[in-house]
């Protein structure tokens, strides 16, 4: 008997009919003799609706209470799934993140999982039940409810699969797998049969919405293969795993894009040891992720330091950096929220040549100016005007022939 962890996103449980569809899928997996654990997101736009409601009540909702509020979305969908399965004659039970043994740190709205003690989950499985776990949430040592941030249900599913030593982890959503880019932007985008953890992590971190980066990272660390597929069809999905075929490693795998960035430039910073640490340490302590960092060449021991953060973190970042910058003698802080980033990702970049030149030439021929460039061994990212972001995705997808197998 195999143990399967399945995760269903918000669109998969958006209404009663879709919940019944998920119930049938879970029942089918159980009928094949599998032990089944299901992690579920909140129904449809429930999380957004709850956030809007909270801000109608107060302009500054408390972080702790906000997590308690948002966790209820997943509780609703998990209980409805359990009810549906029981109505079909299957034994099922819903569990909150706390009941499932998910322990986190105390960072409300962006908590990280410290450990999972799935004693209750195993007990219910041994009793022959399909176990439905509310995703996106956990509990602290002091018994406070926390949420894991957007996409946290993916992380819950992979973490549970690792803790339970599951045979597979299956992520079901409203797309049929991982594509070379967003098919809504490029209709010719091609679904990948498989992709490596490293490539998927780069795509997810730099804008691909199909998987949360933390979930991919957990899969890589614990060696959990992850299937991404549609909950609405039986089409084969995309397998994310450790080893991919040689032919996949010899070219660019996909294009990611993200409009959710803001650029910050600290002007006139003294060029001496410890300056970067002084600027970025407060951001790290505040849980703000810094992406692209570029330091201009020093002139008379004075330089400009530019970096990007998520737009939602802009005000907080400026407030944290402002005092430090003033104490360092910086002349000014300038921000820009009109930019986006586009990335090409492919394991073949580690040993191949010409990818950067091909990317830059394609953007140049498309009349797209590059503001900043950042790279890893398997990724090249360009910061460009947000107004040209979708054009860049289409141009690069064609330039690298990603529509071709």
Tab-separated table of C-alpha atoms in Angstrom:
chain	number	residue	atom	x	y	z
A	1	UNK	CA	0.000	0.000	0.000
A	2	UNK	CA	1.383	3.405	-1.019
A	3	UNK	CA	1.029	6.647	0.900
A	4	UNK	CA	0.065	9.570	-1.340
A	5	UNK	CA	-0.065	13.241	-0.396
A	6	UNK	CA	-2.246	15.303	-2.726
A	7	UNK	CA	-2.679	19.073	-2.623
A	8	UNK	CA	-5.556	20.981	-4.192
A	9	UNK	CA	-5.402	24.729	-4.805
A	10	UNK	CA	-8.101	27.313	-4.295
A	11	UNK	CA	-9.444	27.131	-7.842
A	12	UNK	CA	-9.866	23.363	-7.463
A	13	UNK	CA	-12.244	23.833	-4.512
A	14	UNK	CA	-13.804	27.161	-5.517
A	15	UNK	CA	-17.416	25.935	-5.255
A	16	UNK	CA	-19.515	22.934	-4.244
A	17	UNK	CA	-19.235	21.194	-7.626
A	18	UNK	CA	-15.465	21.485	-7.639
A	19	UNK	CA	-15.279	20.228	-4.065
A	20	UNK	CA	-17.308	17.193	-5.128
A	21	UNK	CA	-14.876	16.674	-8.019
A	22	UNK	CA	-11.929	16.651	-5.597
A	23	UNK	CA	-13.818	14.209	-3.374
A	24	UNK	CA	-14.178	11.850	-6.344
A	25	UNK	CA	-10.467	12.114	-7.104
A	26	UNK	CA	-9.525	11.377	-3.498
A	27	UNK	CA	-11.946	8.463	-3.405
A	28	UNK	CA	-10.425	7.062	-6.608
A	29	UNK	CA	-6.942	7.208	-5.089
A	30	UNK	CA	-8.241	5.444	-1.997
A	31	UNK	CA	-10.001	2.785	-4.095
A	32	UNK	CA	-6.626	1.868	-5.605
A	33	UNK	CA	-5.503	0.765	-2.157
A	34	UNK	CA	-3.532	3.887	-1.240
A	35	UNK	CA	-3.379	5.700	2.049
A	36	UNK	CA	-4.353	9.274	1.163
A	37	UNK	CA	-3.527	12.594	2.781
A	38	UNK	CA	-4.991	15.707	1.177
A	39	UNK	CA	-3.728	19.253	1.777
A	40	UNK	CA	-6.186	21.913	0.683
A	41	UNK	CA	-6.156	25.665	0.111
A	42	UNK	CA	-8.956	28.114	0.851
A	43	UNK	CA	-11.863	28.213	-1.605
A	44	UNK	CA	-11.348	30.486	-4.617
A	45	UNK	CA	-10.664	34.076	-3.567
A	46	UNK	CA	-11.474	33.520	0.110
A	47	UNK	CA	-8.067	34.700	1.346
A	48	UNK	CA	-8.277	37.936	-0.650
A	49	UNK	CA	-11.826	38.496	0.584
A	50	UNK	CA	-10.765	38.020	4.205
A	51	UNK	CA	-7.852	40.445	3.790
A	52	UNK	CA	-10.188	43.041	2.299
A	53	UNK	CA	-12.695	42.514	5.114
A	54	UNK	CA	-10.001	42.974	7.750
A	55	UNK	CA	-8.943	46.278	6.199
A	56	UNK	CA	-12.557	47.430	6.175
A	57	UNK	CA	-12.612	46.912	9.926
A	58	UNK	CA	-9.243	48.578	10.594
A	59	UNK	CA	-6.520	50.130	8.473
A	60	UNK	CA	-3.831	48.306	10.463
A	61	UNK	CA	-4.987	44.779	11.356
A	62	UNK	CA	-2.898	43.050	13.999
A	63	UNK	CA	-0.532	40.405	12.589
A	64	UNK	CA	-1.538	37.723	15.069
A	65	UNK	CA	-5.254	38.211	14.594
A	66	UNK	CA	-4.782	38.387	10.827
A	67	UNK	CA	-3.200	34.926	10.839
A	68	UNK	CA	-6.054	33.512	12.910
A	69	UNK	CA	-8.523	35.061	10.467
A	70	UNK	CA	-6.797	33.850	7.299
A	71	UNK	CA	-6.328	30.317	8.628
A	72	UNK	CA	-10.101	29.892	8.687
A	73	UNK	CA	-10.261	29.761	4.882
A	74	UNK	CA	-8.434	26.456	4.748
A	75	UNK	CA	-10.436	25.129	7.701
A	76	UNK	CA	-13.648	25.706	5.740
A	77	UNK	CA	-12.474	23.877	2.620
A	78	UNK	CA	-10.956	20.971	4.565
A	79	UNK	CA	-14.157	20.366	6.540
A	80	UNK	CA	-16.287	20.528	3.396
A	81	UNK	CA	-14.066	17.947	1.706
A	82	UNK	CA	-14.344	15.638	4.710
A	83	UNK	CA	-18.131	16.057	4.690
A	84	UNK	CA	-18.290	15.319	0.981
A	85	UNK	CA	-16.229	12.154	1.331
A	86	UNK	CA	-18.344	10.940	4.232
A	87	UNK	CA	-21.439	11.562	2.145
A	88	UNK	CA	-19.944	9.244	-0.491
A	89	UNK	CA	-19.441	6.519	2.092
A	90	UNK	CA	-15.726	7.043	2.768
A	91	UNK	CA	-14.204	7.510	6.188
A	92	UNK	CA	-12.532	10.916	6.338
A	93	UNK	CA	-11.388	13.471	8.894
A	94	UNK	CA	-10.321	17.120	8.626
A	95	UNK	CA	-7.375	18.449	10.638
A	96	UNK	CA	-6.088	21.953	11.172
A	97	UNK	CA	-2.372	22.589	10.749
A	98	UNK	CA	-1.984	22.457	14.524
A	99	UNK	CA	-3.827	19.113	14.766
A	100	UNK	CA	-1.593	17.759	12.008
A	101	UNK	CA	1.449	18.566	14.140
A	102	UNK	CA	2.872	21.433	12.068
A	103	UNK	CA	5.083	23.623	14.269
A	104	UNK	CA	6.397	26.963	13.020
A	105	UNK	CA	8.397	29.974	14.097
A	106	UNK	CA	6.651	33.139	15.271
A	107	UNK	CA	6.851	35.197	12.061
A	108	UNK	CA	3.178	35.924	11.436
A	109	UNK	CA	2.079	35.900	7.764
A	110	UNK	CA	5.395	34.426	6.643
A	111	UNK	CA	6.094	31.681	9.189
A	112	UNK	CA	8.495	28.859	8.417
A	113	UNK	CA	7.975	25.276	9.442
A	114	UNK	CA	10.300	24.175	12.239
A	115	UNK	CA	9.071	20.602	12.533
A	116	UNK	CA	6.173	18.263	11.894
A	117	UNK	CA	5.075	15.587	14.348
A	118	UNK	CA	2.357	13.781	12.352
A	119	UNK	CA	1.210	11.467	15.157
A	120	UNK	CA	-2.457	12.354	14.666
A	121	UNK	CA	-2.199	11.993	10.880
A	122	UNK	CA	-0.697	8.503	11.192
A	123	UNK	CA	-3.331	7.534	13.747
A	124	UNK	CA	-6.155	8.526	11.402
A	125	UNK	CA	-4.509	6.767	8.453
A	126	UNK	CA	-4.186	3.585	10.491
A	127	UNK	CA	-7.904	3.849	11.210
A	128	UNK	CA	-8.519	3.728	7.466
A	129	UNK	CA	-9.439	7.374	7.014
A	130	UNK	CA	-8.662	9.822	4.240
A	131	UNK	CA	-6.978	12.687	6.087
A	132	UNK	CA	-7.722	16.250	4.972
A	133	UNK	CA	-5.213	18.806	6.295
A	134	UNK	CA	-5.779	22.560	6.156
A	135	UNK	CA	-2.784	23.985	4.304
A	136	UNK	CA	-0.984	27.304	4.700
A	137	UNK	CA	-0.896	27.196	8.500
A	138	UNK	CA	0.781	25.915	11.620
A	139	UNK	CA	1.153	26.726	15.294
A	140	UNK	CA	3.923	28.155	17.453
A	141	UNK	CA	5.345	26.788	20.680
A	142	UNK	CA	3.012	29.207	22.484
A	143	UNK	CA	0.002	27.772	20.582
A	144	UNK	CA	-0.493	30.830	18.384
A	145	UNK	CA	-1.774	30.202	14.862
A	146	UNK	CA	0.562	31.262	12.057
A	147	UNK	CA	0.290	31.311	8.284
A	148	UNK	CA	3.076	30.420	5.862
A	149	UNK	CA	2.558	33.164	3.288
A	150	UNK	CA	1.098	32.967	-0.195
A	151	UNK	CA	1.571	29.538	-1.745
A	152	UNK	CA	2.012	28.079	1.718
A	153	UNK	CA	-0.264	25.109	1.011
A	154	UNK	CA	2.319	23.818	-1.479
A	155	UNK	CA	4.890	23.993	1.296
A	156	UNK	CA	2.536	22.208	3.709
A	157	UNK	CA	2.017	19.357	1.238
A	158	UNK	CA	5.696	18.753	0.505
A	159	UNK	CA	6.652	19.085	4.181
A	160	UNK	CA	3.983	16.558	5.177
A	161	UNK	CA	5.118	14.195	2.427
A	162	UNK	CA	8.650	14.387	3.811
A	163	UNK	CA	7.550	13.911	7.432
A	164	UNK	CA	5.330	10.948	6.528
A	165	UNK	CA	7.893	9.474	4.112
A	166	UNK	CA	5.169	9.428	1.475
A	167	UNK	CA	5.656	7.591	-1.791
A	168	UNK	CA	4.567	10.614	-3.824
A	169	UNK	CA	3.467	14.231	-3.548
A	170	UNK	CA	0.973	15.469	-6.121
A	171	UNK	CA	0.101	19.155	-6.536
A	172	UNK	CA	-3.205	19.692	-8.348
A	173	UNK	CA	-4.090	23.091	-9.717
A	174	UNK	CA	-5.893	24.744	-12.639
A	175	UNK	CA	-3.079	24.114	-15.143
A	176	UNK	CA	-1.902	20.800	-16.556
A	177	UNK	CA	1.700	21.128	-15.432
A	178	UNK	CA	4.779	23.324	-15.728
A	179	UNK	CA	5.026	25.177	-19.027
A	180	UNK	CA	7.953	26.836	-20.784
A	181	UNK	CA	6.220	30.094	-19.838
A	182	UNK	CA	2.749	31.283	-18.908
A	183	UNK	CA	0.476	29.948	-21.706
A	184	UNK	CA	-1.878	32.875	-21.158
A	185	UNK	CA	0.899	35.121	-22.462
A	186	UNK	CA	2.375	32.759	-25.059
A	187	UNK	CA	-0.260	30.333	-26.402
A	188	UNK	CA	2.531	28.270	-28.001
A	189	UNK	CA	4.090	27.563	-24.596
A	190	UNK	CA	4.866	23.880	-24.208
A	191	UNK	CA	4.175	21.698	-21.195
A	192	UNK	CA	7.275	20.012	-19.811
A	193	UNK	CA	7.156	16.308	-19.000
A	194	UNK	CA	9.800	16.755	-16.318
A	195	UNK	CA	12.079	19.383	-14.824
A	196	UNK	CA	14.852	19.359	-12.229
A	197	UNK	CA	14.514	20.847	-8.757
A	198	UNK	CA	17.169	23.478	-9.465
A	199	UNK	CA	15.514	24.764	-12.628
A	200	UNK	CA	12.039	24.723	-11.066
A	201	UNK	CA	13.315	26.610	-8.026
A	202	UNK	CA	14.762	29.365	-10.218
A	203	UNK	CA	11.552	29.609	-12.265
A	204	UNK	CA	9.381	29.699	-9.141
A	205	UNK	CA	11.534	32.240	-7.338
A	206	UNK	CA	11.606	34.558	-10.323
A	207	UNK	CA	7.919	34.644	-11.117
A	208	UNK	CA	6.483	31.299	-12.271
A	209	UNK	CA	3.297	30.913	-10.196
A	210	UNK	CA	2.687	27.192	-10.654
A	211	UNK	CA	4.778	26.194	-7.603
A	212	UNK	CA	5.917	27.973	-4.464
A	213	UNK	CA	9.745	28.207	-4.190
A	214	UNK	CA	9.819	26.963	-0.594
A	215	UNK	CA	7.908	23.827	-1.607
A	216	UNK	CA	10.385	23.104	-4.399
A	217	UNK	CA	13.290	23.663	-2.023
A	218	UNK	CA	11.819	21.201	0.484
A	219	UNK	CA	11.299	18.651	-2.260
A	220	UNK	CA	14.930	18.988	-3.251
A	221	UNK	CA	16.275	18.747	0.303
A	222	UNK	CA	14.240	15.637	1.163
A	223	UNK	CA	14.259	14.047	-2.299
A	224	UNK	CA	10.482	14.157	-2.696
A	225	UNK	CA	9.384	13.903	-6.367
A	226	UNK	CA	6.553	16.366	-7.000
A	227	UNK	CA	3.926	15.901	-9.687
A	228	UNK	CA	2.185	19.078	-10.872
A	229	UNK	CA	-1.058	18.387	-12.735
A	230	UNK	CA	-4.602	19.636	-13.296
A	231	UNK	CA	-7.501	18.776	-11.018
A	232	UNK	CA	-9.902	19.243	-13.927
A	233	UNK	CA	-8.458	16.750	-16.420
A	234	UNK	CA	-6.595	13.462	-16.383
A	235	UNK	CA	-3.775	14.814	-18.570
A	236	UNK	CA	-0.253	13.787	-17.509
A	237	UNK	CA	1.411	16.518	-15.492
A	238	UNK	CA	5.018	17.588	-14.980
A	239	UNK	CA	7.338	15.671	-12.660
A	240	UNK	CA	9.752	17.777	-10.625
A	241	UNK	CA	12.611	15.595	-9.457
A	242	UNK	CA	16.341	15.262	-9.025
A	243	UNK	CA	17.474	13.883	-12.361
A	244	UNK	CA	16.234	15.010	-15.749
A	245	UNK	CA	16.970	13.677	-19.195
A	246	UNK	CA	20.131	14.804	-20.934
A	247	UNK	CA	18.187	16.539	-23.720
A	248	UNK	CA	16.448	18.785	-21.167
A	249	UNK	CA	19.777	19.835	-19.670
A	250	UNK	CA	21.076	21.055	-23.028
A	251	UNK	CA	18.852	24.114	-23.477
A	252	UNK	CA	16.791	26.811	-21.799
A	253	UNK	CA	13.839	25.215	-20.020
A	254	UNK	CA	11.612	28.200	-19.448
A	255	UNK	CA	10.943	31.910	-19.147
A	256	UNK	CA	9.790	33.473	-15.873
A	257	UNK	CA	8.584	37.008	-15.301
A	258	UNK	CA	7.569	39.097	-12.313
A	259	UNK	CA	6.078	42.591	-12.152
A	260	UNK	CA	6.106	42.663	-8.356
A	261	UNK	CA	9.414	44.449	-7.881
A	262	UNK	CA	10.587	47.845	-6.711
A	263	UNK	CA	14.056	49.302	-7.252
A	264	UNK	CA	15.807	51.248	-4.509
A	265	UNK	CA	19.020	53.208	-5.046
A	266	UNK	CA	21.037	54.604	-2.160
A	267	UNK	CA	23.041	57.464	-3.678
A	268	UNK	CA	26.439	58.620	-2.513
A	269	UNK	CA	27.370	55.792	-0.166
A	270	UNK	CA	30.930	55.720	1.208
A	271	UNK	CA	32.822	52.834	-0.375
A	272	UNK	CA	34.320	51.110	2.646
A	273	UNK	CA	34.022	47.702	4.358
A	274	UNK	CA	30.835	47.061	6.319
A	275	UNK	CA	28.557	49.443	4.425
A	276	UNK	CA	26.565	46.717	2.657
A	277	UNK	CA	26.164	44.794	5.916
A	278	UNK	CA	24.895	47.910	7.685
A	279	UNK	CA	22.276	48.488	4.976
A	280	UNK	CA	21.060	44.939	4.474
A	281	UNK	CA	21.197	43.458	7.973
A	282	UNK	CA	18.083	45.380	9.165
A	283	UNK	CA	16.209	44.123	6.094
A	284	UNK	CA	17.166	40.532	6.844
A	285	UNK	CA	16.072	40.920	10.451
A	286	UNK	CA	12.712	42.251	9.223
A	287	UNK	CA	12.223	39.264	6.918
A	288	UNK	CA	12.538	41.344	3.736
A	289	UNK	CA	14.003	39.434	0.804
A	290	UNK	CA	16.439	41.400	-1.350
A	291	UNK	CA	16.829	40.209	-4.923
A	292	UNK	CA	19.086	41.999	-7.420
A	293	UNK	CA	21.995	43.971	-5.913
A	294	UNK	CA	24.257	46.196	-8.025
A	295	UNK	CA	27.012	48.506	-6.787
A	296	UNK	CA	28.397	51.096	-9.174
A	297	UNK	CA	32.115	51.610	-9.608
A	298	UNK	CA	33.552	53.776	-6.864
A	299	UNK	CA	34.586	57.352	-7.668
A	300	UNK	CA	36.609	59.085	-4.952
A	301	UNK	CA	35.505	56.340	-2.538
A	302	UNK	CA	31.816	57.186	-3.152
A	303	UNK	CA	29.382	54.805	-4.854
A	304	UNK	CA	25.689	54.154	-5.502
A	305	UNK	CA	24.059	50.933	-4.284
A	306	UNK	CA	20.962	49.622	-6.089
A	307	UNK	CA	18.774	46.665	-5.105
A	308	UNK	CA	15.256	45.333	-5.626
A	309	UNK	CA	12.563	44.094	-3.256
A	310	UNK	CA	8.918	43.101	-3.610
A	311	UNK	CA	6.704	46.152	-4.097
A	312	UNK	CA	4.712	45.340	-0.999
A	313	UNK	CA	7.924	45.687	1.033
A	314	UNK	CA	8.957	49.033	-0.474
A	315	UNK	CA	7.703	51.403	2.222
A	316	UNK	CA	8.989	49.209	5.018
A	317	UNK	CA	12.351	48.857	3.277
A	318	UNK	CA	12.759	52.600	2.757
A	319	UNK	CA	11.919	53.274	6.409
A	320	UNK	CA	14.524	50.758	7.557
A	321	UNK	CA	17.227	51.900	5.149
A	322	UNK	CA	16.653	55.628	5.580
A	323	UNK	CA	18.111	55.960	9.066
A	324	UNK	CA	21.095	53.768	8.231
A	325	UNK	CA	21.762	55.637	4.995
A	326	UNK	CA	21.685	58.999	6.782
A	327	UNK	CA	24.074	57.750	9.459
A	328	UNK	CA	26.459	56.594	6.728
A	329	UNK	CA	26.380	59.972	5.029
A	330	UNK	CA	24.475	58.890	1.914
A	331	UNK	CA	23.112	61.729	-0.202
A	332	UNK	CA	19.658	60.380	-1.085
A	333	UNK	CA	17.376	57.366	-1.568
A	334	UNK	CA	15.560	56.994	-4.897
A	335	UNK	CA	12.841	54.435	-5.674
A	336	UNK	CA	11.222	53.135	-8.869
A	337	UNK	CA	8.062	51.001	-9.077
A	338	UNK	CA	7.735	50.960	-12.871
A	339	UNK	CA	9.985	47.962	-13.479
A	340	UNK	CA	9.637	44.187	-13.870
A	341	UNK	CA	12.022	41.307	-14.352
A	342	UNK	CA	12.252	38.601	-16.992
A	343	UNK	CA	14.441	35.521	-16.632
A	344	UNK	CA	15.645	32.658	-18.787
A	345	UNK	CA	16.321	29.442	-16.885
A	346	UNK	CA	18.104	26.302	-18.043
A	347	UNK	CA	20.548	23.817	-16.598
A	348	UNK	CA	22.418	23.834	-19.915
A	349	UNK	CA	23.788	27.282	-19.070
A	350	UNK	CA	26.269	25.670	-16.713
A	351	UNK	CA	28.296	24.275	-19.603
A	352	UNK	CA	26.926	26.084	-22.658
A	353	UNK	CA	27.910	29.450	-24.098
A	354	UNK	CA	26.081	32.262	-25.839
A	355	UNK	CA	22.915	32.391	-23.766
A	356	UNK	CA	23.499	35.909	-22.421
A	357	UNK	CA	24.354	37.318	-25.829
A	358	UNK	CA	21.319	35.678	-27.400
A	359	UNK	CA	19.050	37.070	-24.679
A	360	UNK	CA	20.440	40.600	-24.837
A	361	UNK	CA	20.319	40.685	-28.638
A	362	UNK	CA	16.687	39.537	-28.697
A	363	UNK	CA	15.677	42.233	-26.208
A	364	UNK	CA	17.644	44.863	-28.133
A	365	UNK	CA	15.976	43.895	-31.406
A	366	UNK	CA	12.637	44.194	-29.637
A	367	UNK	CA	13.481	47.730	-28.523
A	368	UNK	CA	13.610	46.767	-24.851
A	369	UNK	CA	16.157	48.515	-22.631
A	370	UNK	CA	17.855	46.583	-19.835
A	371	UNK	CA	18.129	48.430	-16.515
A	372	UNK	CA	19.927	45.790	-14.434
A	373	UNK	CA	21.254	42.252	-14.938
A	374	UNK	CA	21.691	39.463	-12.420
A	375	UNK	CA	22.707	35.839	-12.966
A	376	UNK	CA	23.162	32.427	-11.410
A	377	UNK	CA	24.742	29.326	-12.927
A	378	UNK	CA	21.470	28.416	-14.642
A	379	UNK	CA	19.630	31.763	-14.864
A	380	UNK	CA	19.953	35.204	-16.420
A	381	UNK	CA	17.568	37.920	-15.203
A	382	UNK	CA	17.042	41.347	-16.745
A	383	UNK	CA	15.274	44.222	-15.021
A	384	UNK	CA	13.270	46.141	-17.632
A	385	UNK	CA	10.319	48.507	-17.891
A	386	UNK	CA	7.161	46.830	-16.618
A	387	UNK	CA	5.285	48.130	-19.666
A	388	UNK	CA	7.429	45.884	-21.897
A	389	UNK	CA	7.473	42.833	-19.628
A	390	UNK	CA	4.970	40.680	-21.532
A	391	UNK	CA	6.594	41.663	-24.831
A	392	UNK	CA	9.911	40.457	-23.436
A	393	UNK	CA	8.429	37.100	-22.458
A	394	UNK	CA	7.085	36.561	-25.976
A	395	UNK	CA	10.321	37.711	-27.620
A	396	UNK	CA	12.541	35.457	-25.507
A	397	UNK	CA	10.249	32.432	-25.819
A	398	UNK	CA	10.554	32.709	-29.587
A	399	UNK	CA	14.279	33.541	-29.536
A	400	UNK	CA	15.068	30.308	-27.681
A	401	UNK	CA	12.626	28.168	-29.734
A	402	UNK	CA	10.833	27.008	-26.601
A	403	UNK	CA	7.705	26.075	-28.529
A	404	UNK	CA	9.696	23.219	-30.080
A	405	UNK	CA	10.168	19.880	-28.240
